[in-house]
JSON list of C-alpha atoms in Angstrom, two decimals:
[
{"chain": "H", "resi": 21, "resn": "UNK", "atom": "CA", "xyz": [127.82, 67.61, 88.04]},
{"chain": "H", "resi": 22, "resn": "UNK", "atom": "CA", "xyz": [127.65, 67.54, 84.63]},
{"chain": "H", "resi": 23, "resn": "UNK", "atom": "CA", "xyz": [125.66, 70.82, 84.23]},
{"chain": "H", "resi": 24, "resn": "UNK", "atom": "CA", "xyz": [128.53, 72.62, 85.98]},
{"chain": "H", "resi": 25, "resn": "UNK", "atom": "CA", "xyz": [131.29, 71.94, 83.75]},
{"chain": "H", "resi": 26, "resn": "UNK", "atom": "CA", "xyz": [128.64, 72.93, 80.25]},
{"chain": "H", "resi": 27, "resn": "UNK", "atom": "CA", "xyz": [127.81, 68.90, 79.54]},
{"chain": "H", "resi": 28, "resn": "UNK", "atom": "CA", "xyz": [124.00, 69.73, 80.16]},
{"chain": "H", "resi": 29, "resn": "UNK", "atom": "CA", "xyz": [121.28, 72.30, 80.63]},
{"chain": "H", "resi": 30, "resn": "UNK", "atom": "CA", "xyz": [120.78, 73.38, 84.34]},
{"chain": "H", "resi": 31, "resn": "UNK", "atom": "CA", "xyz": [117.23, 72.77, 85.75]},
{"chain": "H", "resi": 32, "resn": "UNK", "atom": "CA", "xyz": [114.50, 75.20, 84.93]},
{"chain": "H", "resi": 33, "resn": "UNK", "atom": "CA", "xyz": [112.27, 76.88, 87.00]},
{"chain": "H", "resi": 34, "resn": "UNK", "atom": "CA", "xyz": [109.19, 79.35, 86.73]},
{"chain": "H", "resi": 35, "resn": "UNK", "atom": "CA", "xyz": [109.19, 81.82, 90.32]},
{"chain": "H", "resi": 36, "resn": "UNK", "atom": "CA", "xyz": [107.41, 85.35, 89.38]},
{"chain": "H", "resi": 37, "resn": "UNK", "atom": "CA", "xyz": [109.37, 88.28, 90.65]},
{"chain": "H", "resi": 38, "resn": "UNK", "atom": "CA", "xyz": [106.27, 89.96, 91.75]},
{"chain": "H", "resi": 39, "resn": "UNK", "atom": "CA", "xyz": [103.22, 89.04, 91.78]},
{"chain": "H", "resi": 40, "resn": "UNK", "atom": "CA", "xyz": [101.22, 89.73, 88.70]},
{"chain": "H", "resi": 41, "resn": "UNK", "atom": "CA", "xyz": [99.08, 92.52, 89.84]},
{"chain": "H", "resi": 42, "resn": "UNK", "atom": "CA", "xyz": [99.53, 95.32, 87.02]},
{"chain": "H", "resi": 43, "resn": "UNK", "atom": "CA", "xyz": [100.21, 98.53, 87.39]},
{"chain": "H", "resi": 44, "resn": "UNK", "atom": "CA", "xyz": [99.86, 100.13, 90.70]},
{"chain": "H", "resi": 45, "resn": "UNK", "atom": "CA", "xyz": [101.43, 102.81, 92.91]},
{"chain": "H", "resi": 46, "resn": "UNK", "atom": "CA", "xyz": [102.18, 102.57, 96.48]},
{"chain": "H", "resi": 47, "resn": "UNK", "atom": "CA", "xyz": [102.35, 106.01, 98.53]},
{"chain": "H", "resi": 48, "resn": "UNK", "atom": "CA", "xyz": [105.35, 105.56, 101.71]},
{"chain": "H", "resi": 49, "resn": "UNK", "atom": "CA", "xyz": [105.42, 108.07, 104.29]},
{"chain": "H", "resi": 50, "resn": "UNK", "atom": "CA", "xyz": [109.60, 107.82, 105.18]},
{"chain": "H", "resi": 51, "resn": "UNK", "atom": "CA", "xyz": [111.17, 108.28, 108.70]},
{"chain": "H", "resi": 52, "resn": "UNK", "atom": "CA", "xyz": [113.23, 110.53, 107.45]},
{"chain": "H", "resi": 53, "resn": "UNK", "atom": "CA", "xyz": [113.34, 113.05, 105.58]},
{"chain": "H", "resi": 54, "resn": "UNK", "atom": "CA", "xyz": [113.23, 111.61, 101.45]},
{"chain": "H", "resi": 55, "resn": "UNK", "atom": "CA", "xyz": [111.59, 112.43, 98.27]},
{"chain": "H", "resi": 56, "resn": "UNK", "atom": "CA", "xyz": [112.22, 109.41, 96.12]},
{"chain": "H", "resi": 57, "resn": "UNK", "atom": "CA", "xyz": [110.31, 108.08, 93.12]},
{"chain": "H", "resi": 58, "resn": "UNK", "atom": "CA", "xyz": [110.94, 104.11, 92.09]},
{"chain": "H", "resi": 59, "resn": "UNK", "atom": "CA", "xyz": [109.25, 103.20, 88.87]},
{"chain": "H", "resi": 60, "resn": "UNK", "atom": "CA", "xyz": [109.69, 99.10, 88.26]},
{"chain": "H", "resi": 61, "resn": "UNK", "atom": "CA", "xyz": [108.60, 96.77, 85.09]},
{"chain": "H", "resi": 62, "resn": "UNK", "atom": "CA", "xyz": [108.53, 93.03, 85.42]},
{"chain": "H", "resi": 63, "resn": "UNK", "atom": "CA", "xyz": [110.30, 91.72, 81.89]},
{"chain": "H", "resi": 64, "resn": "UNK", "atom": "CA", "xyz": [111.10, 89.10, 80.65]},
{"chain": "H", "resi": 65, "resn": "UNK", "atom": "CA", "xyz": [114.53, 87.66, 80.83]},
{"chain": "H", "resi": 66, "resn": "UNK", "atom": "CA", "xyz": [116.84, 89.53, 79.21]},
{"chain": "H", "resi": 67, "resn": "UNK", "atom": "CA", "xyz": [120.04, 87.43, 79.29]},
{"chain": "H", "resi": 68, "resn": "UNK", "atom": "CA", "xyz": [118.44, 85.79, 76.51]},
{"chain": "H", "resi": 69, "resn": "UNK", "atom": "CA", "xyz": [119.63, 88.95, 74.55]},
{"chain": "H", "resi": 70, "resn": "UNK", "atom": "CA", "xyz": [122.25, 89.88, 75.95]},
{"chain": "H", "resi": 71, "resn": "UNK", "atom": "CA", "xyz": [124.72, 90.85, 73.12]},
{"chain": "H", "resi": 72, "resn": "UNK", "atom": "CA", "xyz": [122.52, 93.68, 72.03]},
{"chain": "H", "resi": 73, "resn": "UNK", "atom": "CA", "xyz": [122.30, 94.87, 75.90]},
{"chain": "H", "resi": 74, "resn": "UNK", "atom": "CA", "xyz": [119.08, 96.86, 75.93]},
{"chain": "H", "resi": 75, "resn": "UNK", "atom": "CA", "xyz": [118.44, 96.72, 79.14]},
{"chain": "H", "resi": 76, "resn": "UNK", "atom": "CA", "xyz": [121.78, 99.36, 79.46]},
{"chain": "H", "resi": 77, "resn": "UNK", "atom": "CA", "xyz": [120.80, 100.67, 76.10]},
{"chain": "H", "resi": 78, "resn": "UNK", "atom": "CA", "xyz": [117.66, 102.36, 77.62]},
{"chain": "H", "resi": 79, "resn": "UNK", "atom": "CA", "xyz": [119.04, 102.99, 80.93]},
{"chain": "H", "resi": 80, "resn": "UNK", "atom": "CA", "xyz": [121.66, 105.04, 79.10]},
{"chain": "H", "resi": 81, "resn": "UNK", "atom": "CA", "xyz": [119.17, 107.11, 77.35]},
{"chain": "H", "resi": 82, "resn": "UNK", "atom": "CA", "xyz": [117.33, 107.84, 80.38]},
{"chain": "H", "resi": 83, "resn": "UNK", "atom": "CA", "xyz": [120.26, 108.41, 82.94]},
{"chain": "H", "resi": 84, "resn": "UNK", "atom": "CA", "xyz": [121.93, 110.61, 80.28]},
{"chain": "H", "resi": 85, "resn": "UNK", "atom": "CA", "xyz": [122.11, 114.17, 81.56]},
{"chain": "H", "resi": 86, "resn": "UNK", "atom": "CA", "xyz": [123.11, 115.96, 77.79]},
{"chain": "H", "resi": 87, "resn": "UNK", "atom": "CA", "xyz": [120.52, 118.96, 76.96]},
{"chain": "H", "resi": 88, "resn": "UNK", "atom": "CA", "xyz": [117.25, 117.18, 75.62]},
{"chain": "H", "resi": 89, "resn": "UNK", "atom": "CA", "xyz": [117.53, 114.39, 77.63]},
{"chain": "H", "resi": 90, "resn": "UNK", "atom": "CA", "xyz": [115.03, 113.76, 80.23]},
{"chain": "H", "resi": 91, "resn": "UNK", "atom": "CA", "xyz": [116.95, 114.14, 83.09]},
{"chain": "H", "resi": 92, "resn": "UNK", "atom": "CA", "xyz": [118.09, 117.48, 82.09]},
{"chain": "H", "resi": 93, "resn": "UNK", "atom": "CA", "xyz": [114.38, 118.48, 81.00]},
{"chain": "H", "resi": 94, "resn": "UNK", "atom": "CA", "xyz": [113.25, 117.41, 84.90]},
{"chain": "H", "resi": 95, "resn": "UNK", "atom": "CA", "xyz": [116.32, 119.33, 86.24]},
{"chain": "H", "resi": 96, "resn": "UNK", "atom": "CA", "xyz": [116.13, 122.67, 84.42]},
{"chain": "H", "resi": 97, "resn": "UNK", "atom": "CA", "xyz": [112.22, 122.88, 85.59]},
{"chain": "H", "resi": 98, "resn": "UNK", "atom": "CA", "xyz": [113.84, 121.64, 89.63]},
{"chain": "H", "resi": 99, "resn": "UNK", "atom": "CA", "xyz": [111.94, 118.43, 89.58]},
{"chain": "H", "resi": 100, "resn": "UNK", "atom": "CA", "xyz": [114.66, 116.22, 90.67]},
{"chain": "H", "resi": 101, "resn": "UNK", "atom": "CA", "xyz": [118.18, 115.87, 91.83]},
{"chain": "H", "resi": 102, "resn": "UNK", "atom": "CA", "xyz": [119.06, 112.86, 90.30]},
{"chain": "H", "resi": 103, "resn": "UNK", "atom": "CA", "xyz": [117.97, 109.92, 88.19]},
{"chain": "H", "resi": 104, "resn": "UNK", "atom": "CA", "xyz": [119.13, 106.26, 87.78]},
{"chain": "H", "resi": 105, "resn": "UNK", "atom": "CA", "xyz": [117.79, 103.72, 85.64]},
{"chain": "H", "resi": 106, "resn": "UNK", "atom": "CA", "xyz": [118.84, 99.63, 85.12]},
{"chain": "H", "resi": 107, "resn": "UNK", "atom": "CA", "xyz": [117.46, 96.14, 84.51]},
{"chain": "H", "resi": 108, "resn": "UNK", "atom": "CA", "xyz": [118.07, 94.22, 87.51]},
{"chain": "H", "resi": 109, "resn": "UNK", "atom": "CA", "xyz": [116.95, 90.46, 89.10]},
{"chain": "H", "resi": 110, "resn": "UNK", "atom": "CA", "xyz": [117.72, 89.07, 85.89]},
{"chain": "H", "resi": 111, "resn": "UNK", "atom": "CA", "xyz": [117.04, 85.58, 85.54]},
{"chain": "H", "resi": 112, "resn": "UNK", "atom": "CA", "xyz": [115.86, 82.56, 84.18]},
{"chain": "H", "resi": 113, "resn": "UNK", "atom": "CA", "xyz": [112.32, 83.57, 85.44]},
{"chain": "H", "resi": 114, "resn": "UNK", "atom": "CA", "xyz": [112.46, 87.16, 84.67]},
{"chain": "H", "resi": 115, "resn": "UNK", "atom": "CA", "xyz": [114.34, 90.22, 84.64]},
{"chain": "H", "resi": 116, "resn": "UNK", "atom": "CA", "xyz": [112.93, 93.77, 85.92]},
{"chain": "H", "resi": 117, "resn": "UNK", "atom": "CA", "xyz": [113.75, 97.50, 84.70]},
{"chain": "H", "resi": 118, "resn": "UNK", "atom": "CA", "xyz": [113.97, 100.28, 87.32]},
{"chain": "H", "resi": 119, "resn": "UNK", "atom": "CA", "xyz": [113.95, 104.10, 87.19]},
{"chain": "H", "resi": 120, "resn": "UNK", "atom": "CA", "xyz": [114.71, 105.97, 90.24]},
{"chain": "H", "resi": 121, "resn": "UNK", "atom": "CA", "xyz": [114.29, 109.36, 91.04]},
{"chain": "H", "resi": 122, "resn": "UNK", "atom": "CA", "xyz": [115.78, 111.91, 93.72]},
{"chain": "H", "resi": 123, "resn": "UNK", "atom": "CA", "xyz": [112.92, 114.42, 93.36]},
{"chain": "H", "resi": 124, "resn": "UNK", "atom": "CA", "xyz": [112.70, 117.69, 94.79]},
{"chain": "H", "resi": 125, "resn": "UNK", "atom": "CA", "xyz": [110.18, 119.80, 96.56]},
{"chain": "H", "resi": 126, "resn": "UNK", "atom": "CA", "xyz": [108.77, 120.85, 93.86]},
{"chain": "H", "resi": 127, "resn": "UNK", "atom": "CA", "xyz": [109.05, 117.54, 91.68]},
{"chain": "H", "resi": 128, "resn": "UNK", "atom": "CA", "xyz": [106.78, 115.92, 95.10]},
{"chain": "H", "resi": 129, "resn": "UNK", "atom": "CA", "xyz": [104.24, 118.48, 94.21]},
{"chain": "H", "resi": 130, "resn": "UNK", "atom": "CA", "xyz": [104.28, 117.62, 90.81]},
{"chain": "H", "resi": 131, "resn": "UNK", "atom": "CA", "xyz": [105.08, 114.16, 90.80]},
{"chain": "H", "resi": 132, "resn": "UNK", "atom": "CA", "xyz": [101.97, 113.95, 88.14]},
{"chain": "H", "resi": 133, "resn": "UNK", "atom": "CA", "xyz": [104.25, 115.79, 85.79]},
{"chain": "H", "resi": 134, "resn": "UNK", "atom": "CA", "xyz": [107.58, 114.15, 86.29]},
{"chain": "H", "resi": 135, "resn": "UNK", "atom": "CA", "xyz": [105.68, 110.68, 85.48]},
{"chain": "H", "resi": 136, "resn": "UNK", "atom": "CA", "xyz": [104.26, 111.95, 82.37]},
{"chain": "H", "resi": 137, "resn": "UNK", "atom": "CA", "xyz": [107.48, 113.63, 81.06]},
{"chain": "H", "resi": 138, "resn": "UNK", "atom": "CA", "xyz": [109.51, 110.08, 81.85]},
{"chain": "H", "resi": 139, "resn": "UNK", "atom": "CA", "xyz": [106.33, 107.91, 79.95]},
{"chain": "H", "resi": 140, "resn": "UNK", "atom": "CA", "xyz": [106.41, 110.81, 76.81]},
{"chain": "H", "resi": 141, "resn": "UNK", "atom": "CA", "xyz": [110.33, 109.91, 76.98]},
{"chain": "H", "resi": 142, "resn": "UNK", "atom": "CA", "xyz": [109.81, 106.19, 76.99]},
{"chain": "H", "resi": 143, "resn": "UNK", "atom": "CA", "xyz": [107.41, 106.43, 74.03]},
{"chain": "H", "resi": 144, "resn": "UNK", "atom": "CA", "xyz": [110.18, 108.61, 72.02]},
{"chain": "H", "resi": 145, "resn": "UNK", "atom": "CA", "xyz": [112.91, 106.13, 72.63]},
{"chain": "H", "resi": 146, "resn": "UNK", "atom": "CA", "xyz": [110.26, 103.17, 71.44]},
{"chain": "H", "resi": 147, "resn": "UNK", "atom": "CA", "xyz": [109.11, 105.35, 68.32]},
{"chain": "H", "resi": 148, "resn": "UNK", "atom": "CA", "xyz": [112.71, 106.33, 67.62]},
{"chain": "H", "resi": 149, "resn": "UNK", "atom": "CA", "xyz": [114.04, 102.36, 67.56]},
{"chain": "H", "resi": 150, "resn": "UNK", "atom": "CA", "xyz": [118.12, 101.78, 67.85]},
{"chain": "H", "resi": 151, "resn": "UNK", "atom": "CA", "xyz": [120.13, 103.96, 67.26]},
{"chain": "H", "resi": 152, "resn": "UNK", "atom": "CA", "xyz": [123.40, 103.34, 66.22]},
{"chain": "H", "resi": 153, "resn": "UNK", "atom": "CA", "xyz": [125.09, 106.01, 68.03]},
{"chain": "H", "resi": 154, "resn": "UNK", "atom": "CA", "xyz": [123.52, 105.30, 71.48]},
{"chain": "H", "resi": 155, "resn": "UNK", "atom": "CA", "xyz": [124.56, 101.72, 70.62]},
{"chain": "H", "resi": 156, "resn": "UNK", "atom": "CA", "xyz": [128.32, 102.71, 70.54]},
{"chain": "H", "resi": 157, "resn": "UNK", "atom": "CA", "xyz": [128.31, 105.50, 72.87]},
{"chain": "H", "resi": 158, "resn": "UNK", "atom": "CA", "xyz": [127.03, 103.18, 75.43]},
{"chain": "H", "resi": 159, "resn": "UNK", "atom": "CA", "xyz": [129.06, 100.20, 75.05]},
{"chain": "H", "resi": 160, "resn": "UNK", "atom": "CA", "xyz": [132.27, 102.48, 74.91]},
{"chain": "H", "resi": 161, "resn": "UNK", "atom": "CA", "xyz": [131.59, 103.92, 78.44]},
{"chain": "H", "resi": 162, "resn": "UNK", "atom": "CA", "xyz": [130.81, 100.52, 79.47]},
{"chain": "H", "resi": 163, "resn": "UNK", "atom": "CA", "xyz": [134.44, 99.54, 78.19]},
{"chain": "H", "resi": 164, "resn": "UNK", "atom": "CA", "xyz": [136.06, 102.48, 79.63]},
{"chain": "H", "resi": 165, "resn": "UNK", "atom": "CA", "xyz": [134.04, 101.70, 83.67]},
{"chain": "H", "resi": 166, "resn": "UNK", "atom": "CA", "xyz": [135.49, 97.90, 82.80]},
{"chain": "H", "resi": 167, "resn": "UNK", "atom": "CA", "xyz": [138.96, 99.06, 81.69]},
{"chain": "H", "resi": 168, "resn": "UNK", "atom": "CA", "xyz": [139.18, 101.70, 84.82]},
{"chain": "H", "resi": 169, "resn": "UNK", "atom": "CA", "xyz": [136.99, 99.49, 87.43]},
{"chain": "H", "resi": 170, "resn": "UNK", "atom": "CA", "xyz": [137.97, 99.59, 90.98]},
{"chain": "H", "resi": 171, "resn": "UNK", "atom": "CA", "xyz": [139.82, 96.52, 92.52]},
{"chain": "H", "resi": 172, "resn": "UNK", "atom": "CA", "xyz": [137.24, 94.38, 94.29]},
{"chain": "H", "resi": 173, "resn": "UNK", "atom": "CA", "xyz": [136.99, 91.69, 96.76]},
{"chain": "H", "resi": 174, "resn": "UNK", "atom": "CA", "xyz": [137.94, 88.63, 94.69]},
{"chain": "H", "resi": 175, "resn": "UNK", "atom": "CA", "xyz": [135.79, 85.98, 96.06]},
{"chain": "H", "resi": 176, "resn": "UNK", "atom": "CA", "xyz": [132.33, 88.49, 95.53]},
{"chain": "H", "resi": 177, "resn": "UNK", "atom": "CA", "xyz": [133.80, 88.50, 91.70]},
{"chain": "H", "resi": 178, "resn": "UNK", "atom": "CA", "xyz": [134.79, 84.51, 91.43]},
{"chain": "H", "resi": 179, "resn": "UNK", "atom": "CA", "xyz": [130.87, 84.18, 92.85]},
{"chain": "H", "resi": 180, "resn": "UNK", "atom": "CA", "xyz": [129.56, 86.36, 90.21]},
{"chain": "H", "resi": 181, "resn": "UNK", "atom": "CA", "xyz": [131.51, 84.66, 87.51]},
{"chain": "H", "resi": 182, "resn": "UNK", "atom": "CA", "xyz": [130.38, 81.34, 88.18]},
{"chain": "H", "resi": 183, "resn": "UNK", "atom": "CA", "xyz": [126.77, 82.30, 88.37]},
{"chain": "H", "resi": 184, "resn": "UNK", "atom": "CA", "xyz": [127.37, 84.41, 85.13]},
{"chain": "H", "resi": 185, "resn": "UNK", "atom": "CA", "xyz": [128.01, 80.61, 83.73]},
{"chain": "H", "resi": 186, "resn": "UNK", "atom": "CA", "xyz": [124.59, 79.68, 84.88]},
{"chain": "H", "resi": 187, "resn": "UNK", "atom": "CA", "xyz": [123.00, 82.62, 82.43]},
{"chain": "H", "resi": 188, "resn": "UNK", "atom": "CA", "xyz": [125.72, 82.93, 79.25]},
{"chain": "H", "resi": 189, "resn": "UNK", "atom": "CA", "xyz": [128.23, 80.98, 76.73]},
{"chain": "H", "resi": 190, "resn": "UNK", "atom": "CA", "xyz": [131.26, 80.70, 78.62]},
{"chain": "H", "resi": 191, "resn": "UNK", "atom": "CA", "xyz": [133.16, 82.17, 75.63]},
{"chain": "H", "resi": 192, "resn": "UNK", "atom": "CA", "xyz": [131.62, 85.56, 76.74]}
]
């Protein structure tokens, strides 16, 4: 129709990601054997914004494993093995951020302490505001993943496109 060629504005629609239940935390006993820790935020959407790309602009600062960063900080004191961070489900309805951590033994134990250092982190980045550098730093290893990307299954990429249209200008 007329929506799909950009003559109109596609229906809206309000569906909640999650319920709205606040903060909470859910204890899982695995099958096998797995130490993982999931943090999650409901957000709004943030396609709305999505020239200045802060959803990737935190999730750089926290996956960044340089000396001071946080994941460094929780690997020298053999907390975790890994950490990834992203916004994700990003829609018309809502968008969610996600930080995900491989811990270790030891970070299980002291899964009190991992939570606090990743919250003091959070509260840095918010004091600290943009930064320029993390800006540039992050969009030029987004450039150089997009420049070197892996061939992929050109149908799964058409898809994405098209529902890409849905969210932004086609010009971008």
């Amino acid at each position: 129709g007329m929506a799909a060629r950009g003559h109109g504005t596609p229906p809206q629609w309000t569906v909640p990601v999650r319920p709205a239940v606040g903060a909470r935390m859910v204890h899982l006993v695995p099958i096998r054997d797995q130490r993982q820790l999931s943090l999650s935020w409901d957000l709004p959407p943030l396609f709305t914004h999505f020239k200045s790309k802060a959803g990737s602009y935190v999730s750089h600062l926290l996956g960044h494993e340089a000396e001071g960063s946080v994941a460094a900080l929780l690997k020298q004191r053999g907390l975790i093995e890994s950490l990834s961070s992203g916004a994700s489900t990003d829609q018309r309805y809502g968008a969610s951020f996600d930080i995900s951590l491989s811990l270790t033994e030891q970070g299980l134990q002291q899964k009190d302490e991992v939570l606090d250092l990743i919250f003091q982190y959070i509260r840095l980045v918010r004091e600290a505001g943009a930064l320029k550098w993390v800006w540039q730093e992050s969009a030029d290893l987004a450039a150089m993943h997009f420049r070197f990307q892996e061939k992929r299954d050109p149908s799964g990429y058409v898809v994405r496109l098209a529902s890409n249209l849905q969210l932004y200008p086609p010009q971008y």
